PDB file of C-alpha atoms in Angstrom:
ATOM      1  CA  UNK V   1       0.000   0.000   0.000  1.00 45.00           C
ATOM      2  CA  UNK V   2       1.366   3.398  -0.952  1.00 42.00           C
ATOM      3  CA  UNK V   3       0.536   6.913   0.001  1.00 43.00           C
ATOM      4  CA  UNK V   4       1.312   9.964  -2.101  1.00 44.00           C
ATOM      5  CA  UNK V   5       3.139  12.837  -0.512  1.00 40.00           C
ATOM      6  CA  UNK V   6       3.749  16.249  -2.004  1.00 42.00           C
ATOM      7  CA  UNK V   7       7.037  17.843  -1.041  1.00 42.00           C
ATOM      8  CA  UNK V   8       7.524  21.381  -2.392  1.00 40.00           C
ATOM      9  CA  UNK V   9      11.144  22.081  -3.187  1.00 36.00           C
ATOM     10  CA  UNK V  10      12.769  24.909  -1.310  1.00 34.00           C
ATOM     11  CA  UNK V  11      13.565  26.991  -4.383  1.00 35.00           C
ATOM     12  CA  UNK V  12      10.747  29.341  -5.409  1.00 35.00           C
ATOM     13  CA  UNK V  13      11.560  32.278  -7.657  1.00 35.00           C
ATOM     14  CA  UNK V  14       9.078  35.110  -8.015  1.00 35.00           C
ATOM     15  CA  UNK V  15       9.667  38.031 -10.372  1.00 35.00           C
ATOM     16  CA  UNK V  16       7.326  40.995  -9.982  1.00 35.00           C
ATOM     17  CA  UNK V  17       7.212  44.050 -12.235  1.00 35.00           C
ATOM     18  CA  UNK V  18       4.976  47.011 -11.466  1.00 36.00           C
ATOM     19  CA  UNK V  19       3.199  48.314  -8.413  1.00 35.00           C
ATOM     20  CA  UNK V  20       0.570  46.716  -6.210  1.00 37.00           C
ATOM     21  CA  UNK V  21      -3.018  46.799  -7.393  1.00 38.00           C
ATOM     22  CA  UNK V  22      -5.714  48.874  -5.774  1.00 39.00           C
ATOM     23  CA  UNK V  23      -7.238  47.645  -2.524  1.00 39.00           C
ATOM     24  CA  UNK V  24     -10.599  47.003  -4.206  1.00 45.00           C
ATOM     25  CA  UNK V  25      -9.203  44.448  -6.654  1.00 52.00           C
ATOM     26  CA  UNK V  26      -9.105  40.696  -6.052  1.00 55.00           C
ATOM     27  CA  UNK V  27      -5.623  39.729  -4.790  1.00 55.00           C
ATOM     28  CA  UNK V  28      -3.258  37.216  -6.368  1.00 49.00           C
ATOM     29  CA  UNK V  29      -4.043  33.984  -4.546  1.00 50.00           C
ATOM     30  CA  UNK V  30      -1.199  31.713  -3.488  1.00 50.00           C
ATOM     31  CA  UNK V  31      -3.413  28.773  -4.579  1.00 54.00           C
ATOM     32  CA  UNK V  32      -2.681  29.808  -8.173  1.00 50.00           C
ATOM     33  CA  UNK V  33       0.287  27.445  -8.009  1.00 50.00           C
ATOM     34  CA  UNK V  34      -1.899  24.428  -7.202  1.00 56.00           C
ATOM     35  CA  UNK V  35      -5.418  25.441  -8.335  1.00 67.00           C
ATOM     36  CA  UNK V  36      -5.446  26.927 -11.847  1.00 79.00           C
ATOM     37  CA  UNK V  37      -9.273  26.975 -11.834  1.00 85.00           C
ATOM     38  CA  UNK V  38      -9.163  30.229  -9.856  1.00 83.00           C
ATOM     39  CA  UNK V  39      -8.100  32.087 -12.996  1.00 84.00           C
ATOM     40  CA  UNK V  40      -8.898  29.731 -15.896  1.00 92.00           C
ATOM     41  CA  UNK V  41     -12.528  28.537 -16.321  1.00 95.00           C
ATOM     42  CA  UNK V  42     -11.351  25.774 -18.699  1.00 95.00           C
ATOM     43  CA  UNK V  43     -10.083  23.909 -15.624  1.00 93.00           C
ATOM     44  CA  UNK V  44     -13.627  23.403 -14.285  1.00 94.00           C
ATOM     45  CA  UNK V  45     -14.079  19.655 -13.851  1.00 92.00           C
ATOM     46  CA  UNK V  46     -10.571  18.885 -15.059  1.00 88.00           C
ATOM     47  CA  UNK V  47      -9.160  15.630 -13.630  1.00 82.00           C
ATOM     48  CA  UNK V  48     -11.105  14.826 -10.455  1.00 84.00           C
ATOM     49  CA  UNK V  49     -12.069  18.372  -9.481  1.00 85.00           C
ATOM     50  CA  UNK V  50     -11.144  20.046  -6.200  1.00 87.00           C
ATOM     51  CA  UNK V  51     -12.471  21.792  -3.105  1.00 90.00           C
ATOM     52  CA  UNK V  52     -10.503  24.630  -1.493  1.00 88.00           C
ATOM     53  CA  UNK V  53     -11.352  26.855   1.462  1.00 90.00           C
ATOM     54  CA  UNK V  54      -9.052  29.389   3.063  1.00 87.00           C
ATOM     55  CA  UNK V  55      -9.435  31.934   5.840  1.00 88.00           C
ATOM     56  CA  UNK V  56      -7.009  34.691   6.740  1.00 86.00           C
ATOM     57  CA  UNK V  57      -7.095  37.241   9.518  1.00 85.00           C
ATOM     58  CA  UNK V  58      -4.420  39.913   9.647  1.00 82.00           C
ATOM     59  CA  UNK V  59      -2.943  41.289  12.864  1.00 79.00           C
ATOM     60  CA  UNK V  60      -3.760  38.469  15.271  1.00 76.00           C
ATOM     61  CA  UNK V  61      -5.479  39.651  18.432  1.00 76.00           C
ATOM     62  CA  UNK V  62      -6.500  43.033  17.011  1.00 77.00           C
ATOM     63  CA  UNK V  63     -10.225  43.785  17.076  1.00 75.00           C
ATOM     64  CA  UNK V  64     -11.640  44.678  13.663  1.00 73.00           C
ATOM     65  CA  UNK V  65      -8.575  43.388  11.779  1.00 82.00           C
ATOM     66  CA  UNK V  66      -9.017  42.635   8.040  1.00 86.00           C
ATOM     67  CA  UNK V  67     -10.515  39.208   7.312  1.00 89.00           C
ATOM     68  CA  UNK V  68     -10.584  37.185   4.098  1.00 89.00           C
ATOM     69  CA  UNK V  69     -12.691  34.139   3.170  1.00 92.00           C
ATOM     70  CA  UNK V  70     -12.149  32.175  -0.051  1.00 90.00           C
ATOM     71  CA  UNK V  71     -14.037  29.111  -1.360  1.00 92.00           C
ATOM     72  CA  UNK V  72     -13.309  27.319  -4.648  1.00 92.00           C
ATOM     73  CA  UNK V  73     -15.156  24.211  -5.860  1.00 94.00           C
ATOM     74  CA  UNK V  74     -15.265  22.469  -9.248  1.00 95.00           C
ATOM     75  CA  UNK V  75     -16.301  18.994 -10.387  1.00 95.00           C
ATOM     76  CA  UNK V  76     -16.570  16.934 -13.621  1.00 95.00           C
ATOM     77  CA  UNK V  77     -19.929  15.998 -15.161  1.00 94.00           C
ATOM     78  CA  UNK V  78     -21.146  13.351 -17.644  1.00 91.00           C
ATOM     79  CA  UNK V  79     -18.053  11.134 -17.669  1.00 89.00           C
ATOM     80  CA  UNK V  80     -15.730  14.144 -17.504  1.00 90.00           C
ATOM     81  CA  UNK V  81     -16.910  15.594 -20.833  1.00 94.00           C
ATOM     82  CA  UNK V  82     -18.138  18.703 -19.027  1.00 96.00           C
ATOM     83  CA  UNK V  83     -17.252  20.516 -15.842  1.00 96.00           C
ATOM     84  CA  UNK V  84     -18.666  23.218 -13.632  1.00 97.00           C
ATOM     85  CA  UNK V  85     -17.481  25.157 -10.602  1.00 96.00           C
ATOM     86  CA  UNK V  86     -17.756  28.245  -8.416  1.00 96.00           C
ATOM     87  CA  UNK V  87     -15.394  30.676  -6.690  1.00 94.00           C
ATOM     88  CA  UNK V  88     -16.487  32.907  -3.798  1.00 94.00           C
ATOM     89  CA  UNK V  89     -14.287  35.535  -2.173  1.00 91.00           C
ATOM     90  CA  UNK V  90     -15.129  37.970   0.645  1.00 92.00           C
ATOM     91  CA  UNK V  91     -12.835  40.528   2.229  1.00 90.00           C
ATOM     92  CA  UNK V  92     -13.659  42.838   5.156  1.00 89.00           C
ATOM     93  CA  UNK V  93     -11.338  45.823   5.559  1.00 85.00           C
ATOM     94  CA  UNK V  94     -12.274  48.601   7.962  1.00 80.00           C
ATOM     95  CA  UNK V  95     -15.831  49.643   7.034  1.00 81.00           C
ATOM     96  CA  UNK V  96     -15.694  48.074   3.531  1.00 86.00           C
ATOM     97  CA  UNK V  97     -16.793  44.609   2.392  1.00 89.00           C
ATOM     98  CA  UNK V  98     -15.659  43.311  -1.006  1.00 89.00           C
ATOM     99  CA  UNK V  99     -17.588  40.278  -2.300  1.00 91.00           C
ATOM    100  CA  UNK V 100     -16.749  38.393  -5.490  1.00 91.00           C
ATOM    101  CA  UNK V 101     -18.476  35.320  -6.957  1.00 94.00           C
ATOM    102  CA  UNK V 102     -17.987  33.484 -10.257  1.00 94.00           C
ATOM    103  CA  UNK V 103     -19.590  30.473 -11.956  1.00 96.00           C
ATOM    104  CA  UNK V 104     -17.717  28.526 -14.657  1.00 97.00           C
ATOM    105  CA  UNK V 105     -18.634  25.928 -17.279  1.00 97.00           C
ATOM    106  CA  UNK V 106     -16.118  23.903 -19.319  1.00 97.00           C
ATOM    107  CA  UNK V 107     -16.122  21.400 -22.184  1.00 97.00           C
ATOM    108  CA  UNK V 108     -13.381  18.750 -22.387  1.00 96.00           C
ATOM    109  CA  UNK V 109     -12.289  16.922 -25.554  1.00 96.00           C
ATOM    110  CA  UNK V 110     -10.308  13.781 -24.720  1.00 93.00           C
ATOM    111  CA  UNK V 111      -8.195  12.543 -27.655  1.00 93.00           C
ATOM    112  CA  UNK V 112      -6.659   9.621 -25.784  1.00 91.00           C
ATOM    113  CA  UNK V 113      -5.824   8.562 -22.246  1.00 86.00           C
ATOM    114  CA  UNK V 114      -3.385  11.419 -21.661  1.00 88.00           C
ATOM    115  CA  UNK V 115      -4.316  14.208 -24.134  1.00 94.00           C
ATOM    116  CA  UNK V 116      -7.197  16.558 -23.259  1.00 96.00           C
ATOM    117  CA  UNK V 117      -8.229  19.896 -24.812  1.00 97.00           C
ATOM    118  CA  UNK V 118     -10.512  22.067 -22.672  1.00 97.00           C
ATOM    119  CA  UNK V 119     -12.462  25.295 -23.237  1.00 98.00           C
ATOM    120  CA  UNK V 120     -14.300  27.229 -20.553  1.00 97.00           C
ATOM    121  CA  UNK V 121     -16.346  30.359 -19.920  1.00 97.00           C
ATOM    122  CA  UNK V 122     -17.302  32.014 -16.650  1.00 96.00           C
ATOM    123  CA  UNK V 123     -19.490  34.829 -15.413  1.00 94.00           C
ATOM    124  CA  UNK V 124     -18.673  36.869 -12.332  1.00 93.00           C
ATOM    125  CA  UNK V 125     -20.308  39.367 -10.020  1.00 92.00           C
ATOM    126  CA  UNK V 126     -18.458  41.781  -7.746  1.00 89.00           C
ATOM    127  CA  UNK V 127     -19.790  44.264  -5.245  1.00 89.00           C
ATOM    128  CA  UNK V 128     -18.209  46.629  -2.738  1.00 86.00           C
ATOM    129  CA  UNK V 129     -20.443  47.908   0.043  1.00 86.00           C
ATOM    130  CA  UNK V 130     -20.322  49.221   3.583  1.00 85.00           C
ATOM    131  CA  UNK V 131     -19.587  46.898   6.484  1.00 80.00           C
ATOM    132  CA  UNK V 132     -20.351  49.114   9.440  1.00 71.00           C
ATOM    133  CA  UNK V 133     -19.916  52.884   9.651  1.00 64.00           C
ATOM    134  CA  UNK V 134     -16.905  55.086   9.047  1.00 64.00           C
ATOM    135  CA  UNK V 135     -15.221  56.936  11.922  1.00 62.00           C
ATOM    136  CA  UNK V 136     -14.570  59.951   9.690  1.00 63.00           C
ATOM    137  CA  UNK V 137     -17.603  62.302   9.693  1.00 63.00           C
ATOM    138  CA  UNK V 138     -16.307  64.170   6.636  1.00 58.00           C
ATOM    139  CA  UNK V 139     -16.657  60.989   4.565  1.00 64.00           C
ATOM    140  CA  UNK V 140     -20.440  61.072   4.947  1.00 68.00           C
ATOM    141  CA  UNK V 141     -20.625  63.766   2.266  1.00 72.00           C
ATOM    142  CA  UNK V 142     -18.132  62.111  -0.070  1.00 76.00           C
ATOM    143  CA  UNK V 143     -19.739  60.988  -3.384  1.00 78.00           C
ATOM    144  CA  UNK V 144     -17.866  57.671  -3.354  1.00 76.00           C
ATOM    145  CA  UNK V 145     -19.018  56.957   0.198  1.00 76.00           C
ATOM    146  CA  UNK V 146     -22.610  57.649  -0.825  1.00 77.00           C
ATOM    147  CA  UNK V 147     -22.258  55.238  -3.767  1.00 79.00           C
ATOM    148  CA  UNK V 148     -21.108  52.538  -1.342  1.00 78.00           C
ATOM    149  CA  UNK V 149     -23.946  53.318   1.052  1.00 76.00           C
ATOM    150  CA  UNK V 150     -26.488  53.064  -1.781  1.00 78.00           C
ATOM    151  CA  UNK V 151     -25.052  49.788  -3.101  1.00 75.00           C
ATOM    152  CA  UNK V 152     -24.072  51.324  -6.444  1.00 79.00           C
ATOM    153  CA  UNK V 153     -20.529  49.899  -6.611  1.00 80.00           C
ATOM    154  CA  UNK V 154     -21.001  46.544  -8.351  1.00 84.00           C
ATOM    155  CA  UNK V 155     -20.062  44.914 -11.623  1.00 86.00           C
ATOM    156  CA  UNK V 156     -20.842  41.932 -13.877  1.00 89.00           C
ATOM    157  CA  UNK V 157     -18.259  40.483 -16.264  1.00 90.00           C
ATOM    158  CA  UNK V 158     -17.215  37.321 -18.123  1.00 92.00           C
ATOM    159  CA  UNK V 159     -14.012  35.400 -18.897  1.00 94.00           C
ATOM    160  CA  UNK V 160     -12.725  32.764 -21.341  1.00 96.00           C
ATOM    161  CA  UNK V 161     -10.004  30.146 -20.985  1.00 96.00           C
ATOM    162  CA  UNK V 162      -8.381  27.202 -22.763  1.00 98.00           C
ATOM    163  CA  UNK V 163      -6.134  24.378 -21.576  1.00 97.00           C
ATOM    164  CA  UNK V 164      -4.283  21.534 -23.306  1.00 97.00           C
ATOM    165  CA  UNK V 165      -2.714  18.657 -21.411  1.00 95.00           C
ATOM    166  CA  UNK V 166      -0.588  15.717 -22.505  1.00 94.00           C
ATOM    167  CA  UNK V 167       1.220  13.144 -20.419  1.00 91.00           C
ATOM    168  CA  UNK V 168       4.237  15.416 -19.871  1.00 92.00           C
ATOM    169  CA  UNK V 169       2.976  19.011 -20.079  1.00 93.00           C
ATOM    170  CA  UNK V 170      -0.001  21.247 -19.358  1.00 93.00           C
ATOM    171  CA  UNK V 171      -0.475  24.624 -21.116  1.00 95.00           C
ATOM    172  CA  UNK V 172      -3.254  27.110 -20.389  1.00 95.00           C
ATOM    173  CA  UNK V 173      -4.295  30.662 -21.302  1.00 95.00           C
ATOM    174  CA  UNK V 174      -7.136  32.845 -20.038  1.00 94.00           C
ATOM    175  CA  UNK V 175      -8.616  36.277 -20.751  1.00 92.00           C
ATOM    176  CA  UNK V 176     -10.424  37.592 -17.684  1.00 87.00           C
ATOM    177  CA  UNK V 177     -13.065  40.333 -17.484  1.00 85.00           C
ATOM    178  CA  UNK V 178     -13.495  40.761 -21.216  1.00 83.00           C
ATOM    179  CA  UNK V 179     -16.365  43.221 -20.831  1.00 78.00           C
ATOM    180  CA  UNK V 180     -14.070  45.500 -18.832  1.00 74.00           C
ATOM    181  CA  UNK V 181     -11.337  45.146 -21.460  1.00 67.00           C
ATOM    182  CA  UNK V 182     -13.437  45.619 -24.605  1.00 69.00           C
ATOM    183  CA  UNK V 183     -16.892  47.032 -23.842  1.00 69.00           C
ATOM    184  CA  UNK V 184     -17.166  49.069 -20.656  1.00 66.00           C
ATOM    185  CA  UNK V 185     -16.010  52.605 -20.053  1.00 65.00           C
ATOM    186  CA  UNK V 186     -13.257  52.961 -17.450  1.00 60.00           C
ATOM    187  CA  UNK V 187     -15.566  54.830 -15.081  1.00 59.00           C
ATOM    188  CA  UNK V 188     -18.067  51.935 -15.122  1.00 57.00           C
ATOM    189  CA  UNK V 189     -15.532  49.237 -14.190  1.00 59.00           C
ATOM    190  CA  UNK V 190     -15.002  48.030 -10.630  1.00 61.00           C
ATOM    191  CA  UNK V 191     -12.160  45.545 -11.253  1.00 70.00           C
ATOM    192  CA  UNK V 192      -9.281  45.453 -13.739  1.00 74.00           C
ATOM    193  CA  UNK V 193      -9.073  43.076 -16.696  1.00 79.00           C
ATOM    194  CA  UNK V 194      -6.061  40.830 -17.189  1.00 82.00           C
ATOM    195  CA  UNK V 195      -4.610  38.034 -19.283  1.00 86.00           C
ATOM    196  CA  UNK V 196      -2.780  35.033 -17.880  1.00 87.00           C
ATOM    197  CA  UNK V 197      -0.982  31.907 -19.005  1.00 90.00           C
ATOM    198  CA  UNK V 198       0.929  29.006 -17.517  1.00 89.00           C
ATOM    199  CA  UNK V 199       3.089  26.064 -18.531  1.00 90.00           C
ATOM    200  CA  UNK V 200       3.388  23.116 -16.159  1.00 88.00           C
ATOM    201  CA  UNK V 201       5.646  20.136 -16.736  1.00 88.00           C
ATOM    202  CA  UNK V 202       4.861  16.655 -15.416  1.00 86.00           C
ATOM    203  CA  UNK V 203       8.128  14.732 -15.617  1.00 87.00           C
ATOM    204  CA  UNK V 204       8.132  11.155 -14.229  1.00 86.00           C
ATOM    205  CA  UNK V 205      11.244  10.085 -12.315  1.00 86.00           C
ATOM    206  CA  UNK V 206      12.391   6.728 -10.920  1.00 82.00           C
ATOM    207  CA  UNK V 207      10.151   4.724 -13.284  1.00 78.00           C
ATOM    208  CA  UNK V 208       7.102   6.792 -12.386  1.00 74.00           C
ATOM    209  CA  UNK V 209       7.523   6.639  -8.603  1.00 77.00           C
ATOM    210  CA  UNK V 210       8.251  10.382  -8.455  1.00 83.00           C
ATOM    211  CA  UNK V 211       6.850  13.283 -10.452  1.00 80.00           C
ATOM    212  CA  UNK V 212       8.714  16.560 -11.022  1.00 84.00           C
ATOM    213  CA  UNK V 213       6.456  19.557 -11.803  1.00 82.00           C
ATOM    214  CA  UNK V 214       8.208  22.748 -12.955  1.00 86.00           C
ATOM    215  CA  UNK V 215       5.618  25.554 -13.210  1.00 82.00           C
ATOM    216  CA  UNK V 216       5.790  28.955 -14.903  1.00 85.00           C
ATOM    217  CA  UNK V 217       2.859  31.411 -14.724  1.00 82.00           C
ATOM    218  CA  UNK V 218       2.469  34.821 -16.365  1.00 82.00           C
ATOM    219  CA  UNK V 219      -0.139  37.505 -15.747  1.00 79.00           C
ATOM    220  CA  UNK V 220      -0.529  40.868 -17.476  1.00 79.00           C
ATOM    221  CA  UNK V 221      -3.082  43.535 -16.559  1.00 71.00           C
ATOM    222  CA  UNK V 222      -4.139  46.571 -18.530  1.00 57.00           C
ATOM    223  CA  UNK V 223      -2.952  49.714 -16.782  1.00 49.00           C
ATOM    224  CA  UNK V 224      -5.738  52.256 -16.331  1.00 48.00           C
ATOM    225  CA  UNK V 225      -5.354  55.914 -15.404  1.00 42.00           C
ATOM    226  CA  UNK V 226      -7.941  55.586 -12.629  1.00 39.00           C
ATOM    227  CA  UNK V 227      -6.078  52.895 -10.698  1.00 40.00           C
ATOM    228  CA  UNK V 228      -2.693  51.252 -10.315  1.00 37.00           C
ATOM    229  CA  UNK V 229      -2.608  47.635 -11.497  1.00 39.00           C
ATOM    230  CA  UNK V 230      -0.183  44.786 -11.769  1.00 42.00           C
ATOM    231  CA  UNK V 231       1.637  45.341 -15.051  1.00 43.00           C
ATOM    232  CA  UNK V 232       3.157  41.892 -15.294  1.00 48.00           C
ATOM    233  CA  UNK V 233       3.868  38.996 -13.001  1.00 51.00           C
ATOM    234  CA  UNK V 234       5.992  35.910 -13.599  1.00 52.00           C
ATOM    235  CA  UNK V 235       6.010  33.054 -11.103  1.00 52.00           C
ATOM    236  CA  UNK V 236       8.376  30.097 -11.322  1.00 56.00           C
ATOM    237  CA  UNK V 237       8.171  27.178  -8.903  1.00 56.00           C
ATOM    238  CA  UNK V 238       8.957  23.483  -8.732  1.00 56.00           C
ATOM    239  CA  UNK V 239       7.281  20.673  -6.789  1.00 55.00           C
ATOM    240  CA  UNK V 240       7.742  16.923  -6.607  1.00 56.00           C
ATOM    241  CA  UNK V 241       5.411  14.007  -5.852  1.00 54.00           C
ATOM    242  CA  UNK V 242       6.750  10.837  -4.266  1.00 57.00           C
ATOM    243  CA  UNK V 243       5.130   7.434  -3.865  1.00 54.00           C
ATOM    244  CA  UNK V 244       6.551   5.951  -0.649  1.00 51.00           C
ATOM    245  CA  UNK V 245       5.826   2.802   1.360  1.00 53.00           C
ATOM    246  CA  UNK V 246       3.122   3.193   3.979  1.00 48.00           C
ATOM    247  CA  UNK V 247       4.466   4.818   7.123  1.00 45.00           C
ATOM    248  CA  UNK V 248       7.613   6.148   5.462  1.00 44.00           C
ATOM    249  CA  UNK V 249       8.424   9.782   4.974  1.00 41.00           C
ATOM    250  CA  UNK V 250      10.926  11.634   2.849  1.00 42.00           C
ATOM    251  CA  UNK V 251      12.368  15.007   3.899  1.00 38.00           C
TER     252      UNK V 251
END
């Protein structure tokens, strides 16, 4: 009997170009390295699906500290020909609450046991509203504060993605928030649009007992005059999978 252990290698190289995005935008999730469905709807229902939940609270022991909830779920349908999934993100910062939800649908074309071509689309909804009251009386007359109080800061958008996988490599591309990129006026957009891609190797070692997975991801956002966005991001990481006898561990 064997159990599969994942042991991330110690070397992780991250190259960042540009400044941090605005506080209202959805952050870059660390799960991007292990859950491509977050950014690419074509991954909905790919393989066996996945369920991810994360919670983060900044400044431990501080009352009213920022809190973040994230839930991601996707599953295959009809003998893995189709897939569907959802992502839900909520962030509470001071008197603001940012809520994001997306629903994805994917179609998978399986050429043989190892080669799969996938296409996916997703729709998303984002809203920013008040979570409590501000401690700054002057803000009560601010037009942006009034928009938040009236629930006018929200947005609907859609995304497209594609993924191709063979036995040794996985390649994916995605265009997110296409309405923001092509249709909407800058003043009507809540979040920034971006394009992303990744290449992931799956190299068997020791007659298939181990698996080496080099991973390179790229993300590029359109820079808008009304906000500062990520210009480009490149992430390079490597992980390995080992099949070991029951009760054994490798460090």
